[in-house]
Coordinates of C-alpha atoms in Angstrom, one line a residue:
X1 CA 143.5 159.3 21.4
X2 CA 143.3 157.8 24.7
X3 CA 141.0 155.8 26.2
X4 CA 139.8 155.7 29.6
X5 CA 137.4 153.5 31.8
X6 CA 136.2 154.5 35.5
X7 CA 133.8 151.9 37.2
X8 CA 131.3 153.9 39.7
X9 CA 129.3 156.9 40.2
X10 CA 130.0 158.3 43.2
X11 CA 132.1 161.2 44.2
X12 CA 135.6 159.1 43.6
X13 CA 134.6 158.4 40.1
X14 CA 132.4 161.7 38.9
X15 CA 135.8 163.8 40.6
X16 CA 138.4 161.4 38.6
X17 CA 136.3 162.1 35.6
X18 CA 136.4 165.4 35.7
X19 CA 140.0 165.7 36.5
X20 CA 140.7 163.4 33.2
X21 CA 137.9 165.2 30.9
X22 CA 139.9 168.5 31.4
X23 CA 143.5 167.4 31.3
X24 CA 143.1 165.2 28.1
X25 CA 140.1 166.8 26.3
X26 CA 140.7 164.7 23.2
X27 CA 140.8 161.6 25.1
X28 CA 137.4 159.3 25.1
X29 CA 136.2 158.7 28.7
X30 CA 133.6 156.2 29.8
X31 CA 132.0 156.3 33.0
X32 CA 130.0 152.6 33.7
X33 CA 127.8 152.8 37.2
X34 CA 124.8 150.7 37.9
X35 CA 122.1 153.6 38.6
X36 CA 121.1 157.0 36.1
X37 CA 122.4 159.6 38.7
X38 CA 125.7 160.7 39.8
X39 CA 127.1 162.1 43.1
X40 CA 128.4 165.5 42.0
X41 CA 130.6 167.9 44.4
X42 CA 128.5 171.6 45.1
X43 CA 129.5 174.8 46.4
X44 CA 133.0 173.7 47.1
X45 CA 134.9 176.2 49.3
X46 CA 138.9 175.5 49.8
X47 CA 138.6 176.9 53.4
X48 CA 142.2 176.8 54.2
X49 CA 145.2 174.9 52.6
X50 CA 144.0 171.5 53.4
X51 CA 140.5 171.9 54.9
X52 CA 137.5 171.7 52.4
X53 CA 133.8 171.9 52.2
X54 CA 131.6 171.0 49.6
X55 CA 127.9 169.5 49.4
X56 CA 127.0 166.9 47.3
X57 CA 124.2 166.3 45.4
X58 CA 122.8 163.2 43.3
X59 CA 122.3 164.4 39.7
X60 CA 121.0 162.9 36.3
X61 CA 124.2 161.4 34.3
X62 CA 123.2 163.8 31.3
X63 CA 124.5 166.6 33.8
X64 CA 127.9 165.5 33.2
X65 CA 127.2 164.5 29.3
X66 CA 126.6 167.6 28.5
X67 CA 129.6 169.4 30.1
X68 CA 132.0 167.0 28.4
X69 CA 131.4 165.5 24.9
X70 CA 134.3 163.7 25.3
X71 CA 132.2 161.6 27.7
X72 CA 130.2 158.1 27.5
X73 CA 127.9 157.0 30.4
X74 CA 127.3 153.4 30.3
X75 CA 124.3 152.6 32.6
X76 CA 124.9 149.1 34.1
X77 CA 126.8 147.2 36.3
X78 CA 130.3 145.4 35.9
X79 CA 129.7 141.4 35.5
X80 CA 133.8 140.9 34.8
X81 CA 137.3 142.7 34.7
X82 CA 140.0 141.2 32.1
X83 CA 143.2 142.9 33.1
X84 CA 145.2 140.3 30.9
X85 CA 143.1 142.0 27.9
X86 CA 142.0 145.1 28.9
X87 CA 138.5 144.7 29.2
X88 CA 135.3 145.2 31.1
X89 CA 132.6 143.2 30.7
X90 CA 129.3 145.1 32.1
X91 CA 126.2 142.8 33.6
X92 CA 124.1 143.4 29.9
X93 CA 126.7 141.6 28.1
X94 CA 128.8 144.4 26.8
X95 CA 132.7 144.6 26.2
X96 CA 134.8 147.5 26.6
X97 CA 138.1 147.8 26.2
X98 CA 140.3 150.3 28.1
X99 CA 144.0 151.6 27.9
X100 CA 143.8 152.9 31.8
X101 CA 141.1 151.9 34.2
X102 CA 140.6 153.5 37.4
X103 CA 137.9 151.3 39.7
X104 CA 135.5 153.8 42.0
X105 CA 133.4 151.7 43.3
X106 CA 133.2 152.5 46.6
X107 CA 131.9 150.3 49.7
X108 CA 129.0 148.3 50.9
X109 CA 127.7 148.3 54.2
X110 CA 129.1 145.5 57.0
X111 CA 125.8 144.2 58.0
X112 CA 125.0 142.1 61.0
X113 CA 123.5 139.9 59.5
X114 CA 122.3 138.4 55.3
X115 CA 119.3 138.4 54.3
X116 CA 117.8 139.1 57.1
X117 CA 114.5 141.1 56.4
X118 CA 114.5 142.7 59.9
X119 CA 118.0 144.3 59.4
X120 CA 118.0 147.2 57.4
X121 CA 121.7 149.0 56.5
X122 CA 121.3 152.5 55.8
X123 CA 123.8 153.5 53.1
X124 CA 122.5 155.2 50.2
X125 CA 119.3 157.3 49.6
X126 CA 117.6 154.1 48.4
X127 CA 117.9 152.3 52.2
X128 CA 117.7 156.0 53.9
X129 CA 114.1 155.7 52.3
X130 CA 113.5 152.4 53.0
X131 CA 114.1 152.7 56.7
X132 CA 112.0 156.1 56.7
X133 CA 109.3 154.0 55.5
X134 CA 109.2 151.3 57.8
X135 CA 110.4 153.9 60.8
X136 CA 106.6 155.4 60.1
X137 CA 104.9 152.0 61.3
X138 CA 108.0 151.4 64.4
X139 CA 107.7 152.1 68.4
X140 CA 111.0 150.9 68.7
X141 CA 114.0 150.5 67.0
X142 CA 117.9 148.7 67.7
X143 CA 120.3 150.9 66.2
X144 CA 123.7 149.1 66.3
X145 CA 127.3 150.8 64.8
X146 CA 129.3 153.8 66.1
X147 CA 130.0 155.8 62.7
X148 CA 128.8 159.1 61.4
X149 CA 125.5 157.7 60.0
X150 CA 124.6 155.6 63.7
X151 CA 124.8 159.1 65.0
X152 CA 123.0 161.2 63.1
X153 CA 120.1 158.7 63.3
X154 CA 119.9 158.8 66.9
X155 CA 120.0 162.5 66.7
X156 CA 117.3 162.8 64.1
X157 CA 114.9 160.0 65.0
X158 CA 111.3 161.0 66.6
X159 CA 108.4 159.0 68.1
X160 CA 110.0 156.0 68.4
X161 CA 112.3 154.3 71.4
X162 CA 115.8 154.0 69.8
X163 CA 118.5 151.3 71.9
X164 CA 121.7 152.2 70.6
X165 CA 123.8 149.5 70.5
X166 CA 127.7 150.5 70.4
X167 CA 130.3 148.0 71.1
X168 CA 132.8 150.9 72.5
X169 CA 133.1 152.7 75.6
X170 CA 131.7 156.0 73.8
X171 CA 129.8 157.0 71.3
X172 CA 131.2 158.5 68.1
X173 CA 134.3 156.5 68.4
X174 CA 135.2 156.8 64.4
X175 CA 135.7 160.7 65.2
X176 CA 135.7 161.4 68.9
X177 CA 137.3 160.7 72.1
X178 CA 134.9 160.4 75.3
X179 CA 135.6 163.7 75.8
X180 CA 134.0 165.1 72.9
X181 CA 131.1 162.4 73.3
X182 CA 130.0 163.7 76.8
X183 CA 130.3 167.2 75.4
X184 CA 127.5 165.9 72.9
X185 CA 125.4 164.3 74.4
X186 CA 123.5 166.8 75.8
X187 CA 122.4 167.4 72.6
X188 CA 120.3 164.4 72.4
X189 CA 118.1 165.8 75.9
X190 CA 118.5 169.3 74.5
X191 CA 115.6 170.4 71.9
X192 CA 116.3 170.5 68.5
X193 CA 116.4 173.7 66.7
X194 CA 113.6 174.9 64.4
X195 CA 111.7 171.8 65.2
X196 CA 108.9 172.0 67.8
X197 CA 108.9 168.7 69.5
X198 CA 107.6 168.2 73.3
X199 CA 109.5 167.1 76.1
X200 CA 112.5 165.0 74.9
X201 CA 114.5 163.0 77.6
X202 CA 116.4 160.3 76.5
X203 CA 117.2 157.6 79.4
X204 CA 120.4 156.4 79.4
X205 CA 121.4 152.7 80.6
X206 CA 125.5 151.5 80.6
X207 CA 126.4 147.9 80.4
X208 CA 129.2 145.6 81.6
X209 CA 131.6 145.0 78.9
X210 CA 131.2 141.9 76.5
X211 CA 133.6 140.2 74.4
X212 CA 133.1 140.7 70.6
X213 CA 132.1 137.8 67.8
X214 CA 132.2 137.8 64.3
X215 CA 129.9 139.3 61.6
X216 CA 128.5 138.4 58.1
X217 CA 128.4 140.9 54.9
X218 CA 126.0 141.4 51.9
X219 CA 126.7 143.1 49.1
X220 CA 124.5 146.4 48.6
X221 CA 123.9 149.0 45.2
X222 CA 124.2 152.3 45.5
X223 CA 126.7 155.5 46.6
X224 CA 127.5 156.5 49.7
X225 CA 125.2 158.9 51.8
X226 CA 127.0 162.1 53.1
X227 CA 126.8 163.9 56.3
X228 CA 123.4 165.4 55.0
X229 CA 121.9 162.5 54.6
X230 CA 118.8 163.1 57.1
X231 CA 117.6 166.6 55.6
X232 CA 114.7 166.5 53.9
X233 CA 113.5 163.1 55.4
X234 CA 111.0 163.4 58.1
X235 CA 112.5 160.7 60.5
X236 CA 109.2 160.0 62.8
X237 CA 108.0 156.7 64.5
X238 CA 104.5 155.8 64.8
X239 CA 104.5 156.7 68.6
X240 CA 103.6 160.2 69.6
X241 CA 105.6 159.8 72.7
X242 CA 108.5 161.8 73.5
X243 CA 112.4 160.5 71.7
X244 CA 113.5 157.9 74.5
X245 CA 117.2 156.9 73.6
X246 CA 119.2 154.1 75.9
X247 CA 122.5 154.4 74.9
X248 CA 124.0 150.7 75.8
X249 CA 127.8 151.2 75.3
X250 CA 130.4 148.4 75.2
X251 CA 127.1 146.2 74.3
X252 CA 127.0 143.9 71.4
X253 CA 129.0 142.9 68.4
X254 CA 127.2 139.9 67.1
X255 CA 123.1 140.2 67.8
X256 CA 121.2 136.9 67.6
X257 CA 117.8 137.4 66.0
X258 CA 114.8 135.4 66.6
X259 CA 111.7 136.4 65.1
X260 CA 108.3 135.8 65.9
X261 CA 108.0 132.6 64.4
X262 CA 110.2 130.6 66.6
X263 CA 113.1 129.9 63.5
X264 CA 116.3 131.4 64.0
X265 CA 117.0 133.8 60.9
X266 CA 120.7 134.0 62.8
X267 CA 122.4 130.5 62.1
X268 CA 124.6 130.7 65.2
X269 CA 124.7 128.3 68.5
X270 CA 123.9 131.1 70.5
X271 CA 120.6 131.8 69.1
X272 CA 118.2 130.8 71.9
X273 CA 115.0 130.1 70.4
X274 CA 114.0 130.0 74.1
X275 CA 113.7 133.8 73.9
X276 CA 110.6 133.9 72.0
X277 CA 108.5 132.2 73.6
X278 CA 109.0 133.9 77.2
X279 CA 108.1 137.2 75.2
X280 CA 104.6 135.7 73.3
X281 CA 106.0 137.3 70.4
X282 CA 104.5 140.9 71.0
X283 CA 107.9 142.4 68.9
X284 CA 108.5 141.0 65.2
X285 CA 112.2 141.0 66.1
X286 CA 114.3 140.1 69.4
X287 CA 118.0 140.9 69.8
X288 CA 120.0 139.3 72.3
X289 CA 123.4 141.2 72.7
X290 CA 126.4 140.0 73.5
X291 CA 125.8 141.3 77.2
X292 CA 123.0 138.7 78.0
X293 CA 119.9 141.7 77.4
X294 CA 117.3 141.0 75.5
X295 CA 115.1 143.5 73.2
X296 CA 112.0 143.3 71.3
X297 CA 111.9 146.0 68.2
X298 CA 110.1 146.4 64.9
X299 CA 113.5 146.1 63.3
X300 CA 117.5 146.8 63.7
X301 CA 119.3 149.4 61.9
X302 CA 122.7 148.2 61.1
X303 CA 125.1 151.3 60.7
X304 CA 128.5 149.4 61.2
X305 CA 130.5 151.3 58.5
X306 CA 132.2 149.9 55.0
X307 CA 133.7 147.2 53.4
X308 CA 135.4 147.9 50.3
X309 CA 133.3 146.9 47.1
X310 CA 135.8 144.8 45.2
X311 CA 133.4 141.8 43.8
X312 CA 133.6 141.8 40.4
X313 CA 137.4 142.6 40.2
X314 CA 139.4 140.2 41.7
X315 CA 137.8 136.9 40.0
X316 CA 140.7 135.9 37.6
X317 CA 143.2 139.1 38.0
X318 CA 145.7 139.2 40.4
X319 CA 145.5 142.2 42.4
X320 CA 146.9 142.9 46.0
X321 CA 144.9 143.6 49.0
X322 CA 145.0 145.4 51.6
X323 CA 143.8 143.8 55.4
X324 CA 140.7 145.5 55.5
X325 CA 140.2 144.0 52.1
X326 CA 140.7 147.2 49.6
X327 CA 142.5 147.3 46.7
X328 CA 146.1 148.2 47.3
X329 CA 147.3 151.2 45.7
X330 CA 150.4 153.1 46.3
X331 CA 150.9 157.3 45.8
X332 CA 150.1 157.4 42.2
X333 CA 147.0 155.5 42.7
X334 CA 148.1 152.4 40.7
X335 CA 147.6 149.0 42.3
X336 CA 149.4 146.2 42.0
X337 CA 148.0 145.1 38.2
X338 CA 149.4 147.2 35.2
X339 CA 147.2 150.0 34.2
X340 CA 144.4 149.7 36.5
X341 CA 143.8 152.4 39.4
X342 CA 141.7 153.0 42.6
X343 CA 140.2 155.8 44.3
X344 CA 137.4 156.1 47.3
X345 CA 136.3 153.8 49.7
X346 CA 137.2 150.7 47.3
X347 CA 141.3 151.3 47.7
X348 CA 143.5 151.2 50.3
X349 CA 146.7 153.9 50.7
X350 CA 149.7 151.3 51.0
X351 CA 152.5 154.1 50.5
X352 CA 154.6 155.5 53.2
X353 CA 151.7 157.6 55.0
X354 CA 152.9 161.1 56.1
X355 CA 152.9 160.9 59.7
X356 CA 150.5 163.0 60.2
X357 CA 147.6 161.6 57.3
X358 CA 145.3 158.6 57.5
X359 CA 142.7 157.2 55.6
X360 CA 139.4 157.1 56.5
X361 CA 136.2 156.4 54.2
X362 CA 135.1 159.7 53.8
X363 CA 133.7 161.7 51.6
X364 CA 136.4 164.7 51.5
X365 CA 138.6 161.7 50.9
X366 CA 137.0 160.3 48.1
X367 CA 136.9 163.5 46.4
X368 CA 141.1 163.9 47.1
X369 CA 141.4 160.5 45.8
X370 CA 139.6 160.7 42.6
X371 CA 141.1 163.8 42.1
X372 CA 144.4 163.0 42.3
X373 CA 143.7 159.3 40.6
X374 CA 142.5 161.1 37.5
X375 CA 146.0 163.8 37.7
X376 CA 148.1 160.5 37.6
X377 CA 146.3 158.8 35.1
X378 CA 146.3 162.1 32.8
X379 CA 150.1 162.3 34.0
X380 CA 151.2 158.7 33.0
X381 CA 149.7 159.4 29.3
X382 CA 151.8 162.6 29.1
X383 CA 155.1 160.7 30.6
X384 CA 155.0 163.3 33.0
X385 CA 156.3 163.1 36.5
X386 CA 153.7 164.1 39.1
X387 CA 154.5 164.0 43.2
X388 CA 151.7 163.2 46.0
X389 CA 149.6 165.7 46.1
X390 CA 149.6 168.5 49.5
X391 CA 146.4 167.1 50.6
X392 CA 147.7 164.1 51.8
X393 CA 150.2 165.7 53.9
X394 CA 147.8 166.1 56.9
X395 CA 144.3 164.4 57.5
X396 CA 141.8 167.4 57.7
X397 CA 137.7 166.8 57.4
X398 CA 135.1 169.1 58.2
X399 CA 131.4 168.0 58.9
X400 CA 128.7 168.3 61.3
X401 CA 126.9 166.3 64.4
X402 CA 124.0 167.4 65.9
X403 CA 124.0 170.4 64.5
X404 CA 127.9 171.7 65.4
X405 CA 130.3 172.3 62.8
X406 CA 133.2 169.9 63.4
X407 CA 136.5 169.9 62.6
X408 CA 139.3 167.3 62.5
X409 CA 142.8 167.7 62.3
X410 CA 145.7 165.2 62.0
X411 CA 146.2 162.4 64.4
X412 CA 143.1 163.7 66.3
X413 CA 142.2 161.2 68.2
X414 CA 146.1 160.5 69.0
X415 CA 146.1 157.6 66.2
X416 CA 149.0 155.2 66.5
X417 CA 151.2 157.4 68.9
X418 CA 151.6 155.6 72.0
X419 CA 151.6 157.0 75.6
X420 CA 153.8 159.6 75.0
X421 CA 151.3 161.8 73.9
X422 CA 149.1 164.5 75.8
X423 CA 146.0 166.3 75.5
X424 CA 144.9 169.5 75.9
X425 CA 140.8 170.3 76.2
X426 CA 139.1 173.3 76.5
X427 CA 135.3 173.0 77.0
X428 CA 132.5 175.4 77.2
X429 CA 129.3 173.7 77.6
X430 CA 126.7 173.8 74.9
X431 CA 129.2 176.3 73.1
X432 CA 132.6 174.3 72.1
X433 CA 134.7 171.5 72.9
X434 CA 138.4 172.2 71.5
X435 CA 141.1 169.5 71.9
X436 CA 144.7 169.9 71.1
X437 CA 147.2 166.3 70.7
X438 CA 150.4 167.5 71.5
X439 CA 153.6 164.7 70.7
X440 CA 157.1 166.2 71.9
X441 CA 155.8 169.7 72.1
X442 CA 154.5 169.9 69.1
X443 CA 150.9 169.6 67.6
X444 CA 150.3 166.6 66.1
X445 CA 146.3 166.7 66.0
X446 CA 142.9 168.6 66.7
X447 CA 139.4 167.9 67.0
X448 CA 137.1 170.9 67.1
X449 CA 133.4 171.4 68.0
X450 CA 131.6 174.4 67.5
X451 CA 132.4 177.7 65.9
X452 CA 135.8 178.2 67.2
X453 CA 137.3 179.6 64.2
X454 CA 140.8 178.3 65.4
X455 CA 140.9 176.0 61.9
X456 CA 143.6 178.2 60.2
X457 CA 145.5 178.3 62.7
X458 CA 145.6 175.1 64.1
X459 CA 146.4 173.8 60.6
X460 CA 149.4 176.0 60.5
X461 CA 150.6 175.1 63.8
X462 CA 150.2 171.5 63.1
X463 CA 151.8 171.9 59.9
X464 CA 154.7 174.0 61.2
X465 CA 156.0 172.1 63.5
X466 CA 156.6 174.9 65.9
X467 CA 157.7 173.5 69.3
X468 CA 154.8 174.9 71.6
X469 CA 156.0 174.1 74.9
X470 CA 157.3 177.6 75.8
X471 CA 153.3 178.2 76.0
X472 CA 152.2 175.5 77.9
X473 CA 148.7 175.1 79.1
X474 CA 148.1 179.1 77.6
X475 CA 147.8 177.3 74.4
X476 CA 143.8 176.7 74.7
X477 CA 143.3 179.9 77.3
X478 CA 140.4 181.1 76.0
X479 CA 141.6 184.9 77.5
X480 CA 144.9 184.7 75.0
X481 CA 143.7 185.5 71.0
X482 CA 146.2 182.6 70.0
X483 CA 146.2 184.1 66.4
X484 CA 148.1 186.7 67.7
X485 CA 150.9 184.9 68.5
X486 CA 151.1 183.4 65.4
X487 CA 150.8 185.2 62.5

């Protein structure tokens, strides 16, 4: 029988898993991540032919034990990787030996800074804990990063002055255009639903543009949070004042910190220790962006997205990277070293990209790719052929911000087309925000905010290629049932 190794726990590795446990039943599968729980997929719902929704929840490894005896769960982290040999060494001293290996190990936050214990990186449920319990003691907080996670926290956080930091010219720039950001942003003035909370006006302050710098990383346990991340986390400051959020955009990309005690904790020329003292250290923490403003804060939240987790692989193997630093692997998952795959956050897509895909970080992604990782794997035992699979055809993600469903479609923020692109945007205040990337007449990308219900649709058009330009701007009239034209 086969044997098969998959470094990781998270949805990548659980989904490959899964995928190999029920093609090759009598193969021995062993699943080595550093923590007892897993991310397992929920309630999954195929919503259309490439959109998806599913919920994921962290359960105990015996979950997945029991469900397939072909199964070993090996409870530790991976000290070395002999591809020359086939093995794995895990950090207890262990040796296993594998026939295919397929490495799930997903990413680790980008923080501003090492070591630093003022900045906190909010990545798994371990730091979302962490920062709720030092959020309890805060009257003011710097939130810097522009991902999915930076704005959720803005959303959710009460009691306690939030700057928000983003080095763009609007928020939300992973997933939306300014457009879609001003449609938002009410949001963060408007009361939230369910939750009875006085008088919440954020004040919002713009700054000048500033050129960027570099950043530092640190390696970080743990899987990734989901879009979900918040519920059932009471996200309050110590101030029972009303949410005050100053949305600085195009502020900083390197902060220098000084803390109370006069030492720079930044090693960078442009720390000014001077700082300090002009403020009698009455904040633990002061940030100086890259815009010349100064802020005191009880500490910084660092949500400035992924780098791929590769440490322990690449001592001693040779594998190809990608630029961003992921593991290179092209449409049958395999990177560049015999017998070894990647799925997740870890590995970067290096095939010939259909034109209308990308990759991005993502759960729904990580799911697709473990997927399909453990298909090929299965595949390559059975010398069968297998062809990249549909859902990598067109990019398609469905999650939620402040409380609106959200959908994304394609190039939908009009990724790597050039100028020859338009736009079409329908808004209705407080209700939807619909956006249409046209290319030649044709659809080529979507972003949609609220309960539209024009998913399907969209998808099909998109995936059509009809020529739309015999309709024109009557494409987002909200008085024309578009459905009916195309059935």
């Amino acid at each position: 029988s086969e044997n098969f190794v998959i470094v990781g726990g998270g949805i990548a590795g659980v989904t490959c898993v899964e995928q190999l446990s029920s093609q090759i039943p009598s193969s021995e599968v062993a699943l080595i991540t550093a923590g007892p729980h897993i991310k397992a997929v929920t309630n999954y719902k195929q919503v259309s032919r490439t959109l998806e929704e599913f919920d994921v929840e962290e359960k105990p490894s015996s979950v997945l034990e029991e469900k397939y005896p072909n199964l070993t769960f090996i409870q530790s982290g991976v000290k070395a990787l002999n591809t020359q040999s086939h093995f794995v060494e895990t950090t207890d001293g262990r040796v296993f030996g594998y026939e295919k290996l397929c490495i799930c190990s997903g990413g680790r936050p980008k923080l501003l800074t090492q070591d630093n214990p003022y900045v906190l990186g909010i990545r798994d449920t371990d730091s979302a804990q962490e920062f709720q319990k030092r959020l309890c003691k805060a009257k003011r907080i710097v939130v810097v990063g522009n991902g999915g996670i930076a704005l959720e926290l803005v959303y959710e956080v009460e009691g306690c002055e939030v700057i928000w930091a983003v080095k763009d010219k609007a928020i939300g720039n992973t997933f939306f255009d300014a457009g879609a950001a001003q449609f938002l942003i009410p949001s963060l003035e408007a009361d939230k639903p369910e939750k009875t909370a006085p008088c919440k006006r954020p004040r919002y302050t713009t700054e000048e543009p500033a050129p960027g710098a570099s950043q530092t990383f640190t390696a970080e346990p743990g899987s990734a949070l989901g879009p979900d991340w918040h519920e059932g986390i009471v996200l309050r400051g110590a101030e029972q004042v009303r949410q005050c959020v100053h949305l600085l955009t195009y502020a900083p990309c390197t902060l220098h910190f000084c803390s109370g005690n006069i030492s720079p904790l930044f090693q960078n020329d442009i720390c000014v220790n001077e700082i300090v003292g002009s403020f009698e250290g009455s904040w633990p923490v002061y940030v100086q962006l890259t815009n010349g403003k100064t802020f005191g804060c009880d500490f910084v939240v660092s949500a400035t997205g992924v780098v791929p987790n590769t440490e322990p692989f690449l001592h001693g193997n040779n594998f190809a990277l990608a630029d961003d630093g992921g593991l290179q692997v092209n449409d049958q998952m395999m990177t560049s070293v015999p017998d070894v795959y990647a799925a997740g956050d870890v590995c970067t897509a290096c095939w010939d990209h259909s034109p209308l895909w990308q990759q991005m970080r993502l759960w729904t992604q990580a799911r697709q790719m473990g997927w399909y990782a453990g298909r090929c794997m299965a595949a390559h035992v059975l010398s069968e052929q297998i062809e990249l699979d549909f859902c990598f055809e067109l990019f398609s993600h469905i999650t939620r911000f402040f409380n609106y469903k959200v959908v994304l479609l394609g190039k939908f923020n009009g990724q790597g087309l050039g100028p020859d692109h338009e736009l079409l945007v329908r808004c209705t205040k407080g209700q939807e925000y619909v956006k249409v990337v046209l290319s030649d007449g044709r659809m080529v990308g979507a972003v949609l905010i609220g309960e539209t219900d024009l998913e399907e649709t969209f998808e099909n058009l998109i995936l059509n290629r009809m020529d739309l330009t015999p309709y024109g701007e009557d494409l987002l009239n909200p008085d024309i049932d578009i459905e009916d034209y195309f059935d």
